[in-house]
Coordinates of C-alpha atoms in Angstrom, one line a residue:
Chain A
M1115 CA 125.4 87.1 145.6
N1116 CA 124.9 90.2 143.6
E1117 CA 128.1 91.3 142.1
E1118 CA 129.1 94.3 140.4
R1119 CA 132.0 95.6 138.3
R1120 CA 132.9 98.4 136.5
L1121 CA 134.5 98.9 133.8
T1122 CA 136.3 101.6 131.8
V1123 CA 138.5 102.8 129.8
P1124 CA 139.7 105.9 130.4
V1125 CA 140.4 108.4 127.0
M1126 CA 141.2 112.1 126.5
A1127 CA 137.8 113.8 126.4
R1128 CA 138.6 116.3 123.2
V1129 CA 135.3 117.5 122.8
E1130 CA 132.3 116.5 124.7
G1131 CA 130.5 113.5 125.5
K1132 CA 130.4 110.0 126.3
G1133 CA 129.6 106.8 125.6
A1134 CA 128.6 104.3 128.4
L1135 CA 127.0 101.0 128.4
E1136 CA 125.1 99.5 131.1
I1137 CA 123.8 95.8 131.5
R1138 CA 122.0 93.9 133.8
I1139 CA 122.2 90.3 133.9
R1140 CA 120.4 88.1 136.0
D1141 CA 120.6 84.1 135.7
G1142 CA 122.9 84.6 133.0
R1143 CA 120.1 86.5 131.0
I1144 CA 120.3 90.5 129.5
E1145 CA 117.4 91.9 132.0
D1146 CA 118.1 95.5 130.9
L1147 CA 120.7 97.1 128.3
K1148 CA 121.4 100.6 128.0
L1149 CA 123.5 102.0 125.6
R1150 CA 123.6 105.8 126.7
I1151 CA 124.9 108.5 124.1
F1152 CA 125.5 111.3 125.0
E1153 CA 125.1 114.1 122.8
P1154 CA 125.4 117.5 123.4
P1155 CA 122.8 120.4 123.2
R1156 CA 123.1 120.9 119.6
L1157 CA 119.7 122.4 118.6
F1158 CA 120.3 122.8 115.2
E1159 CA 116.9 122.7 114.2
K1160 CA 115.6 125.7 116.4
I1161 CA 119.0 127.5 115.1
L1162 CA 118.0 127.5 111.5
E1163 CA 114.5 129.2 112.5
G1164 CA 114.5 132.8 111.3
R1165 CA 117.9 132.2 109.1
S1166 CA 117.7 132.6 105.6
F1167 CA 117.4 129.5 103.5
L1168 CA 120.7 131.2 101.4
E1169 CA 122.4 130.4 105.4
V1170 CA 121.0 126.8 105.7
P1171 CA 123.7 124.7 103.7
E1172 CA 126.8 126.3 105.7
I1173 CA 125.5 125.8 108.8
V1174 CA 124.1 122.7 108.5
A1175 CA 127.8 121.2 107.0
R1176 CA 128.5 121.7 110.4
I1177 CA 126.3 119.0 112.1
C1178 CA 129.1 117.0 111.4
G1179 CA 132.6 117.2 110.4
I1180 CA 132.6 113.5 108.4
C1181 CA 129.9 113.7 106.6
P1182 CA 129.3 117.9 106.0
A1183 CA 128.6 117.6 101.8
A1184 CA 126.0 115.3 102.9
Y1185 CA 124.0 117.6 105.3
Q1186 CA 124.7 120.4 102.1
L1187 CA 123.5 118.2 99.6
T1188 CA 120.1 117.4 101.2
S1189 CA 119.7 120.7 102.4
V1190 CA 120.2 122.0 99.0
Q1191 CA 117.9 119.5 97.1
A1192 CA 115.4 119.9 100.4
L1193 CA 115.2 123.7 99.8
E1194 CA 115.1 123.9 96.1
S1195 CA 112.0 121.5 96.6
A1196 CA 110.5 124.4 98.4
L1197 CA 111.4 126.8 95.8
G1198 CA 110.1 124.9 93.2
I1199 CA 113.4 124.4 91.3
A1200 CA 113.7 121.4 89.2
Q1201 CA 117.7 121.7 89.1
S1202 CA 120.1 120.7 85.7
A1203 CA 121.3 117.6 84.9
E1204 CA 124.7 119.2 84.8
I1205 CA 124.7 120.6 88.5
L1206 CA 123.5 116.8 89.9
R1207 CA 126.2 115.3 88.4
F1208 CA 128.4 117.2 90.2
R1209 CA 126.4 117.0 93.0
K1210 CA 127.1 113.4 93.0
I1211 CA 130.5 114.0 92.2
L1212 CA 130.9 115.4 95.5
A1213 CA 128.6 112.7 97.2
C1214 CA 131.6 110.3 96.0
G1215 CA 134.2 112.1 97.6
E1216 CA 132.6 111.8 101.1
W1217 CA 131.4 108.6 100.2
I1218 CA 135.5 107.1 99.6
S1219 CA 136.9 109.6 102.7
S1220 CA 134.2 108.4 105.1
H1221 CA 134.6 104.8 104.4
S1222 CA 138.4 104.8 103.9
L1223 CA 138.8 106.4 107.4
H1224 CA 136.0 104.1 108.8
I1225 CA 138.0 100.7 107.3
H1226 CA 140.9 101.3 107.8
L1227 CA 141.6 103.3 111.4
L1228 CA 138.0 101.5 113.0
A1229 CA 136.4 98.8 111.4
A1230 CA 139.5 96.6 110.3
P1231 CA 142.3 96.4 113.3
D1232 CA 139.0 94.7 115.4
F1233 CA 139.0 91.9 112.7
L1234 CA 142.7 91.3 112.5
G1235 CA 143.1 91.3 116.1
Y1236 CA 144.7 94.3 116.7
S1237 CA 144.6 96.6 119.4
N1238 CA 143.8 99.4 117.0
V1239 CA 145.4 100.9 113.7
F1240 CA 148.8 101.6 115.4
E1241 CA 149.5 97.7 115.9
W1242 CA 148.3 96.7 112.7
A1243 CA 150.6 99.3 110.7
R1244 CA 153.4 98.2 112.2
Q1245 CA 152.9 95.0 111.0
D1246 CA 150.8 96.0 107.6
P1247 CA 152.0 99.4 106.9
A1248 CA 151.0 98.5 103.2
A1249 CA 147.4 98.0 103.8
V1250 CA 146.9 101.4 106.2
E1251 CA 148.6 103.2 103.7
R1252 CA 146.0 102.1 101.1
G1253 CA 143.4 103.8 103.2
F1254 CA 145.6 106.7 103.6
L1255 CA 145.5 106.7 100.3
L1256 CA 141.8 106.6 99.1
H1257 CA 140.9 108.7 102.0
G1258 CA 142.8 111.9 99.9
I1259 CA 141.6 110.8 96.8
G1260 CA 138.4 111.0 98.3
N1261 CA 139.1 114.6 100.5
A1262 CA 140.8 115.5 97.0
L1263 CA 137.0 115.3 95.1
M1264 CA 135.5 117.1 97.9
A1265 CA 137.9 119.8 97.8
L1266 CA 137.3 120.2 94.0
L1267 CA 133.4 121.0 94.0
G1268 CA 133.5 122.3 97.7
G1269 CA 136.6 124.7 98.2
R1270 CA 138.3 122.6 100.9
S1271 CA 138.3 118.6 102.5
V1272 CA 136.1 119.9 105.8
H1273 CA 133.3 121.6 105.8
P1274 CA 133.3 122.3 101.8
V1275 CA 132.0 126.0 101.1
G1276 CA 130.9 124.8 97.3
A1277 CA 127.3 123.8 97.3
C1278 CA 124.8 126.7 97.3
V1279 CA 121.0 126.6 97.1
G1280 CA 120.9 126.6 93.0
G1281 CA 124.1 124.7 92.6
F1282 CA 127.7 125.6 92.8
T1283 CA 129.5 128.7 94.1
R1284 CA 131.7 127.7 91.0
Y1285 CA 132.5 125.3 88.6
P1286 CA 135.8 123.4 88.8
D1287 CA 138.5 123.7 86.8
P1288 CA 138.5 121.2 83.8
K1289 CA 142.6 120.8 84.2
E1290 CA 141.4 119.5 88.1
M1291 CA 139.3 117.6 86.5
H1292 CA 141.3 115.6 84.7
T1293 CA 144.2 115.6 86.8
L1294 CA 142.0 113.7 89.8
S1295 CA 140.1 111.4 87.0
E1296 CA 144.0 110.0 86.1
R1297 CA 144.8 110.2 90.4
I1298 CA 141.6 107.8 90.2
R1299 CA 142.4 105.8 87.2
E1300 CA 146.0 104.4 89.1
A1301 CA 144.0 103.9 92.1
L1302 CA 141.5 101.2 90.8
P1303 CA 143.4 98.6 91.2
L1304 CA 144.1 99.3 94.8
A1305 CA 139.8 99.8 95.4
S1306 CA 139.7 96.1 93.8
D1307 CA 142.4 94.9 96.1
L1308 CA 140.3 96.7 99.0
V1309 CA 137.1 94.6 97.9
R1310 CA 138.8 91.4 98.0
W1311 CA 140.9 91.9 101.0
A1312 CA 138.0 92.9 102.8
A1313 CA 136.1 89.5 101.7
S1314 CA 138.7 87.6 102.6
L1315 CA 138.8 88.6 106.3
T1316 CA 137.7 86.0 108.9
L1317 CA 134.7 87.8 110.6
P1318 CA 132.4 86.7 113.1
E1319 CA 129.8 85.0 112.0
S1320 CA 125.7 86.3 113.0
R1321 CA 122.3 85.9 111.5
R1322 CA 120.0 87.8 112.7
S1323 CA 116.4 89.5 111.1
F1324 CA 116.8 92.4 110.5
V1325 CA 115.0 95.2 108.4
S1326 CA 117.4 97.2 106.0
L1327 CA 116.2 100.8 104.8
S1328 CA 117.5 102.8 102.0
L1329 CA 117.0 105.0 98.8
R1330 CA 116.6 103.4 95.4
A1331 CA 117.3 105.2 92.4
P1332 CA 115.2 104.6 89.3
D1333 CA 118.4 103.3 87.6
S1334 CA 121.9 103.4 89.6
Y1335 CA 123.0 102.9 93.2
P1336 CA 121.9 105.1 95.5
M1337 CA 123.2 108.5 96.3
N1338 CA 121.4 111.6 96.1
E1339 CA 118.1 110.4 94.7
G1340 CA 115.5 108.0 95.3
R1341 CA 112.3 106.5 97.2
I1342 CA 112.9 105.2 100.7
V1343 CA 112.4 101.9 100.3
S1344 CA 112.6 98.3 102.7
S1345 CA 112.9 94.8 103.3
R1346 CA 109.5 94.6 104.5
G1347 CA 108.4 96.0 101.4
H1348 CA 108.2 99.6 102.1
D1349 CA 108.3 102.0 99.1
L1350 CA 108.2 105.4 100.4
A1351 CA 108.8 108.9 98.7
P1352 CA 110.8 110.7 101.0
S1353 CA 107.7 113.7 101.4
E1354 CA 106.3 110.3 103.4
F1355 CA 108.8 109.1 105.4
E1356 CA 108.3 111.3 108.6
F1357 CA 104.7 110.0 108.9
R1358 CA 106.1 106.3 109.1
I1359 CA 109.3 107.1 111.2
R1360 CA 109.0 107.7 115.3
E1361 CA 111.7 110.0 116.6
F1362 CA 111.7 109.2 120.1
Q1363 CA 114.2 110.1 123.4
V1364 CA 115.0 107.1 125.4
P1365 CA 115.4 108.0 129.4
H1366 CA 119.3 107.2 129.2
S1367 CA 120.3 108.7 126.3
T1368 CA 120.0 112.3 125.0
A1369 CA 120.4 110.5 120.7
L1370 CA 117.2 110.4 119.7
H1371 CA 115.6 106.4 118.8
S1372 CA 114.2 105.9 115.7
L1373 CA 111.5 102.9 114.5
L1374 CA 110.1 102.2 111.6
D1375 CA 106.2 100.9 111.9
G1376 CA 107.4 100.3 115.4
E1377 CA 110.6 98.4 114.3
P1378 CA 114.0 99.0 114.5
Y1379 CA 116.0 99.4 111.2
L1380 CA 119.2 99.5 110.0
V1381 CA 120.4 102.1 107.2
G1382 CA 124.3 102.6 106.0
P1383 CA 126.4 100.4 103.7
L1384 CA 125.4 97.0 104.4
A1385 CA 121.2 98.0 104.3
R1386 CA 122.0 99.8 101.0
L1387 CA 123.9 97.0 99.3
N1388 CA 121.4 95.0 100.2
M1389 CA 118.7 96.8 99.0
N1390 CA 120.1 97.7 95.6
L1391 CA 122.4 94.8 94.9
D1392 CA 121.3 94.6 90.9
R1393 CA 122.4 98.3 90.7
M1394 CA 126.3 97.7 92.0
P1395 CA 128.0 96.8 88.8
P1396 CA 128.8 93.1 88.1
E1397 CA 132.5 93.6 87.7
I1398 CA 132.6 95.1 91.3
L1399 CA 130.9 92.4 92.8
E1400 CA 133.3 90.0 90.4
D1401 CA 135.8 91.0 93.4
L1402 CA 133.6 88.8 95.8
R1403 CA 134.1 85.5 94.0
P1404 CA 137.2 84.0 95.6
S1405 CA 135.7 84.9 99.0
G1406 CA 132.2 83.0 97.9
L1407 CA 130.9 86.2 100.6
R1408 CA 127.2 87.0 98.8
F1409 CA 124.9 89.6 99.4
P1410 CA 122.1 90.6 100.3
S1411 CA 124.0 89.9 103.8
A1412 CA 122.3 89.0 107.4
N1413 CA 125.6 89.2 109.3
M1414 CA 126.4 93.3 110.2
N1415 CA 130.3 92.4 110.1
H1416 CA 129.7 92.6 106.5
S1417 CA 129.3 96.2 106.8
L1418 CA 133.1 96.2 106.8
V1419 CA 133.2 94.6 103.1
A1420 CA 129.9 96.6 101.9
R1421 CA 131.9 99.9 102.4
A1422 CA 134.8 98.6 101.0
I1423 CA 132.6 97.7 97.6
E1424 CA 130.9 101.4 97.7
I1425 CA 134.8 102.3 98.0
H1426 CA 135.3 101.3 94.3
Y1427 CA 132.2 102.3 93.2
A1428 CA 132.3 105.5 94.2
L1429 CA 135.5 106.2 92.4
R1430 CA 134.3 104.6 89.3
E1431 CA 131.5 106.8 89.3
A1432 CA 133.6 109.7 89.9
R1433 CA 135.7 108.9 87.1
R1434 CA 132.5 108.5 85.0
L1435 CA 131.5 111.7 85.9
L1436 CA 134.2 113.7 85.5
E1437 CA 135.3 112.5 82.4
A1438 CA 132.3 113.0 80.9
G1439 CA 133.1 116.6 80.0
A1440 CA 133.9 119.9 81.3
P1441 CA 131.5 121.4 83.1
E1442 CA 128.7 123.4 80.9
G1443 CA 126.2 126.4 81.9
P1444 CA 126.2 128.1 84.5
S1445 CA 127.2 126.7 87.9
H1446 CA 124.4 128.0 89.5
C1447 CA 120.6 129.1 88.7
P1448 CA 118.5 132.1 89.8
V1449 CA 116.8 131.7 93.6
S1450 CA 114.4 133.6 94.9
P1451 CA 112.6 133.4 98.0
L1452 CA 109.7 131.8 98.1
E1453 CA 107.0 130.1 100.8
G1454 CA 106.9 126.0 100.8
V1455 CA 107.9 123.0 101.7
G1456 CA 110.8 121.3 100.8
V1457 CA 111.7 117.4 101.7
A1458 CA 114.5 115.2 100.4
A1459 CA 116.8 112.7 101.7
T1460 CA 120.5 111.5 100.2
E1461 CA 122.4 108.5 101.1
A1462 CA 124.9 110.1 103.7
P1463 CA 127.5 107.7 104.6
R1464 CA 126.0 106.2 107.2
G1465 CA 122.8 105.7 105.8
I1466 CA 119.5 107.5 104.8
L1467 CA 119.5 111.7 105.5
W1468 CA 116.4 113.3 105.7
H1469 CA 115.5 116.9 105.4
R1470 CA 112.5 118.8 105.7
Y1471 CA 112.1 122.9 105.4
N1472 CA 109.3 125.4 105.9
L1473 CA 109.9 128.2 104.3
S1474 CA 108.3 131.8 104.8
S1475 CA 107.1 134.3 101.7
N1476 CA 110.8 135.8 102.7
G1477 CA 112.5 133.0 102.3
L1478 CA 113.3 132.8 106.1
V1479 CA 113.2 129.1 107.7
Q1480 CA 110.2 129.2 109.8
K1481 CA 110.5 125.1 110.8
A1482 CA 113.3 122.0 110.1
R1483 CA 113.5 118.9 110.9
I1484 CA 116.7 116.7 110.4
I1485 CA 117.2 113.4 110.6
P1486 CA 120.1 111.8 111.1
P1487 CA 121.7 108.5 109.7
T1488 CA 123.0 107.6 113.2
S1489 CA 119.5 108.1 115.3
Q1490 CA 117.8 105.9 113.0
N1491 CA 120.5 102.7 113.8
Q1492 CA 120.4 103.6 117.3
S1493 CA 118.0 101.2 118.2
M1494 CA 119.5 98.7 115.9
M1495 CA 122.6 98.7 117.6
E1496 CA 121.4 98.0 121.3
E1497 CA 119.5 95.6 119.8
D1498 CA 122.6 94.4 118.3
L1499 CA 124.4 95.0 121.0
R1500 CA 122.1 92.5 123.1
A1501 CA 121.8 90.0 120.8
T1502 CA 125.2 89.6 120.0
L1503 CA 126.4 89.5 123.5
V1504 CA 124.2 86.9 124.4
E1505 CA 125.4 84.6 121.8
N1506 CA 129.0 85.4 122.6
G1507 CA 128.1 84.2 125.9
L1508 CA 127.6 86.4 129.2
D1509 CA 129.8 84.4 131.3
R1510 CA 132.5 86.0 129.8
P1511 CA 134.9 88.4 131.2
D1512 CA 134.1 91.4 131.3
D1513 CA 136.8 93.1 130.0
T1514 CA 135.9 90.5 126.8
I1515 CA 132.2 91.2 126.9
R1516 CA 133.6 95.2 127.0
K1517 CA 135.5 94.9 123.8
T1518 CA 132.9 92.8 121.7
A1519 CA 130.6 95.5 122.8
E1520 CA 133.0 98.5 121.4
R1521 CA 133.5 96.1 118.4
I1522 CA 130.2 96.4 117.6
V1523 CA 129.1 99.8 118.1
R1524 CA 132.0 100.8 116.1
N1525 CA 131.0 98.5 112.9
Y1526 CA 127.8 101.1 113.1
D1527 CA 130.5 103.9 112.8
P1528 CA 127.9 106.5 115.0
C1529 CA 128.4 109.6 114.1
I1530 CA 126.8 111.2 117.2
S1531 CA 129.0 114.6 117.3
C1532 CA 132.1 113.0 119.1
A1533 CA 129.6 111.8 122.1
T1534 CA 130.9 108.0 122.5
H1535 CA 134.8 108.7 123.4
F1536 CA 135.1 106.0 125.5
L1537 CA 132.5 102.5 126.7
D1538 CA 132.1 103.1 130.3
L1539 CA 130.8 99.3 130.9
T1540 CA 129.3 98.6 134.0
L1541 CA 127.6 95.1 134.5
H1542 CA 125.3 93.8 137.3
R1543 CA 125.4 90.2 137.7
E1544 CA 122.8 89.0 139.9
S1545 CA 121.3 85.9 140.7
R1546 CA 118.0 84.5 142.5
Chain B
M87 CA 164.5 129.5 96.5
T88 CA 161.5 130.4 98.7
Q89 CA 161.1 127.3 101.0
R90 CA 157.3 127.0 101.9
I91 CA 156.5 126.2 105.5
P92 CA 153.5 125.0 106.5
L93 CA 152.2 127.3 110.1
I94 CA 149.3 125.2 110.7
G95 CA 146.5 126.1 113.4
I96 CA 144.0 123.3 114.4
G97 CA 141.1 123.1 116.9
S98 CA 137.7 122.6 117.0
P99 CA 135.0 125.2 117.9
F100 CA 134.5 124.5 121.0
A101 CA 135.4 127.3 123.6
D102 CA 139.2 127.6 124.2
D103 CA 139.7 124.4 121.7
T104 CA 139.7 127.1 119.0
L105 CA 143.0 128.6 120.4
G106 CA 145.6 126.9 117.3
I107 CA 143.1 128.1 115.0
R108 CA 142.8 132.0 116.7
L109 CA 146.9 132.0 117.0
V110 CA 147.9 131.2 113.4
E111 CA 145.2 133.3 112.1
A112 CA 146.4 136.0 114.2
L113 CA 150.4 135.3 113.0
K114 CA 148.6 135.4 109.6
I115 CA 147.1 139.4 109.9
D116 CA 150.1 140.4 111.2
G117 CA 152.0 139.4 108.7
F118 CA 153.8 136.9 110.6
S119 CA 157.8 136.3 108.9
A120 CA 160.1 134.0 110.4
G121 CA 163.1 136.9 108.9
F122 CA 164.8 133.8 107.5
G123 CA 165.2 134.9 103.7
E124 CA 164.3 131.5 102.3
V125 CA 161.4 130.6 104.2
A126 CA 157.6 132.1 103.7
F127 CA 154.9 130.6 105.7
E128 CA 151.9 129.0 104.3
F129 CA 148.9 130.0 107.4
L130 CA 146.5 127.0 107.3
T131 CA 143.7 126.5 110.3
F132 CA 141.5 123.1 110.2
D133 CA 138.7 122.0 112.6
R134 CA 139.8 118.6 113.4
P135 CA 141.3 117.6 110.1
G136 CA 142.1 113.9 111.2
W137 CA 143.9 112.0 109.1
G138 CA 143.7 115.3 106.1
L139 CA 146.0 116.4 108.3
L140 CA 148.8 113.9 106.7
E141 CA 148.3 114.9 103.4
V142 CA 148.7 119.0 104.4
F143 CA 152.6 117.1 105.2
Q144 CA 152.8 115.5 101.9
G145 CA 156.4 117.0 100.1
V146 CA 157.0 119.1 102.6
D147 CA 159.9 117.9 104.9
T148 CA 159.4 121.5 107.7
A149 CA 155.6 121.9 109.3
I150 CA 154.8 123.9 112.1
V151 CA 151.6 122.5 114.4
V152 CA 150.2 124.8 116.9
D153 CA 146.8 123.1 118.6
A154 CA 145.4 123.7 122.5
M155 CA 145.9 121.4 125.0
V156 CA 145.2 119.8 128.4
S157 CA 148.5 119.0 130.4
G158 CA 148.7 120.7 133.6
E159 CA 150.8 123.6 132.6
R160 CA 150.2 127.0 133.1
Q161 CA 147.3 128.5 131.1
G162 CA 148.6 130.0 128.0
S163 CA 151.5 128.4 128.4
V164 CA 153.5 127.9 124.9
V165 CA 155.3 124.3 125.0
R166 CA 156.9 123.2 122.3
L167 CA 156.4 118.9 122.2
D168 CA 157.9 116.2 120.7
P169 CA 156.1 114.0 118.2
S170 CA 157.7 111.1 119.7
S171 CA 157.0 111.3 123.5
L172 CA 153.2 112.1 123.2
P173 CA 151.3 109.8 125.0
E174 CA 149.5 107.0 123.1
P175 CA 146.3 108.0 121.9
V176 CA 143.3 106.0 123.0
S177 CA 140.8 103.7 120.6
S178 CA 138.0 105.3 120.0
V179 CA 134.8 104.1 118.4
T180 CA 134.0 106.8 116.1
S181 CA 135.7 108.3 113.1
H182 CA 135.1 111.7 114.6
D183 CA 137.7 110.8 117.2
V184 CA 140.8 110.8 115.1
G185 CA 142.3 113.5 116.8
L186 CA 145.7 114.9 116.6
L187 CA 147.7 112.5 118.8
A188 CA 146.5 109.6 116.9
V189 CA 147.0 111.6 113.6
L190 CA 150.9 111.9 114.7
R191 CA 151.2 108.5 115.9
L192 CA 149.9 106.6 112.7
G193 CA 151.9 109.1 110.9
A194 CA 155.4 108.5 112.4
I195 CA 154.3 104.3 111.5
L196 CA 153.9 105.5 108.1
G197 CA 156.7 107.6 107.7
L198 CA 154.2 110.6 106.5
L199 CA 155.4 112.9 109.4
P200 CA 157.7 115.8 108.0
E201 CA 161.5 115.4 109.6
G202 CA 161.4 118.6 110.8
L203 CA 158.0 118.9 112.5
L204 CA 157.5 121.7 115.0
L205 CA 154.6 120.7 117.2
Y206 CA 153.4 123.4 119.9
G207 CA 150.6 123.1 122.3
I208 CA 149.1 125.8 124.2
E209 CA 148.0 125.6 127.2
I210 CA 143.9 125.8 128.3
T211 CA 141.4 125.0 131.0
P212 CA 140.0 121.6 130.7
L213 CA 137.1 121.9 128.4
P214 CA 133.7 121.9 130.2
A215 CA 131.2 118.9 130.0
I216 CA 128.3 121.2 128.0
L217 CA 130.1 122.9 125.8
D218 CA 129.6 126.6 125.2
P219 CA 129.6 127.9 122.0
T220 CA 130.5 131.4 122.5
P221 CA 133.4 132.7 121.4
P222 CA 135.7 133.0 123.9
P223 CA 137.6 136.9 124.5
P224 CA 140.0 137.7 122.3
G225 CA 142.1 139.3 124.5
P226 CA 145.0 136.7 125.6
V227 CA 145.5 135.9 122.6
Q228 CA 148.3 138.6 121.1
K229 CA 149.8 137.9 124.6
I230 CA 150.2 133.9 123.6
A231 CA 151.0 134.5 120.2
D232 CA 154.1 136.8 121.1
G233 CA 155.3 133.9 122.8
L234 CA 154.2 131.2 120.2
R235 CA 156.0 134.1 117.9
Q236 CA 159.5 133.7 119.6
A237 CA 159.0 129.9 120.1
I238 CA 159.1 129.9 116.3
I239 CA 162.1 131.7 115.3
R240 CA 164.0 130.2 118.3
D241 CA 163.2 126.5 117.1
L242 CA 162.8 127.0 113.1
G243 CA 166.1 128.9 113.0
I244 CA 167.9 126.3 115.3
W245 CA 166.1 123.5 112.9
I246 CA 167.2 125.7 109.5
A247 CA 170.7 125.8 110.9
S248 CA 171.3 121.9 112.1
R249 CA 169.9 121.1 108.6
S250 CA 172.1 123.1 106.8
M251 CA 175.4 121.9 108.6
T252 CA 173.8 118.3 108.0
R253 CA 174.1 118.8 104.2
E254 CA 177.6 120.4 104.4
N255 CA 179.0 117.1 106.4
R256 CA 177.1 114.9 103.6
L257 CA 179.1 117.2 100.2
P258 CA 182.1 115.6 99.6
S259 CA 185.3 117.5 100.7
S260 CA 187.5 118.6 97.9
S261 CA 190.8 116.9 97.1
G262 CA 193.2 118.5 95.0

């Protein structure tokens, strides 16, 4: 007997698009699974063609409202590479502070508004906040520090405007740097508490084999620089990356999928920590000791803990860099148009962000290619959905399956331009 | 002493969802003043501020927020909304979907909303499935801005007066 049931989680679609999951189950097995993500036709790579390289950072920052700084930082580094500019240590210092701010802001938001309620058994953050307002306020406070760091370098936290090709439009005021450093110092115990709290959560067990992909920097936890490495042994210069991955359109979704040498792979906090555990200060990892939780981890649900660890790291790193002295030298170096090709990869909060720009001799963009982290995780997300739903049992009620699927998708914190507003679940249950 | 009151327009770059931002920008350009000597507006606009809106509220006891909405009212209507009566926000799967409803609900639970929060919804037509990034025509904004201006002057006046009365009632009576 064929049975089709449709589940809908109605939401107010304020912006655009929706996410839908369609599963066909036959004889208790998943015959087909499609995660339909409808990304609006943003066409940023095309919009950039013919634009001056000077305009690129402002334009690409609009790709994402949660990680605009990552887009700006990756773009300026790629463009500087095309223009033959080797950046000063001072500019790199402040770029790292900006990146720290975005990690803190984005991770705090994700942990507290999205991930934690799932694992605590609450329907949403509002239920959790009523029961434990202090925990949610902690997230709000950390998020605020992240935003303040972004505003310090970028003028504002949403679509910051400070980063430019050559450096920054201006350096921050030393007094403001000191004030923010003090604010971070006071918040560090909270960040440590957050790691211990996250590690103490009862998280679902899951041990699947997957490829972790991240940057690896020479001597620090990766943020704005590094080679691209994987748990399969890949070790690539950013310029080699686009020749090793394959981006492709699937019929059921406008969001691109990516494969690395034919395999899905994971980017993001868990992949980063898995590949760079030796770069994370041991005193931060000490907060894992009471729980016994260990990394590298094959459990996707440990992404939440990885994010908490990265918040603590980013706070400490930002403070260290803020206290390294008042800004010295010019805030930006002179830039001139030059024909060339430039590539850069940074670690956005959600994973590797990769840009390539081809410039004409008068500095106009001839071609652009942008590979965001979320499209790289699409294939992993579908694999995870397929494997985890099977592990949990397909004979469960449709509502349970839908909630599990939403939790899985949330774990990846997809950055699909607000495209996933609800999970419209279509289940086809068939038996011979 | 002059009281700073944030007058905040929020929205997104898509179609009429820009309206909250455009209205506050128009009020700023016009030099909008409530006419109360002790009040000065701080005109702010945000593209999808999310949780960051709660930071703007820190340290203020009065704030005004203007946003586009779809509620079935006549297009262009300026409606004062009660933050405590707004619909329950739905659960999101992405941090990009932290909208005003969620922020206000969370702010209320955590006690982070200003005591005097004036919230205005401006009715727009529902956003199309495919969003056209072309800016909407500027024509209707001025007329709506006039309605918003009047509503703010009226409602802010009532709030300030009620707060003054509350403070007077709290003052100990002199005895002699």
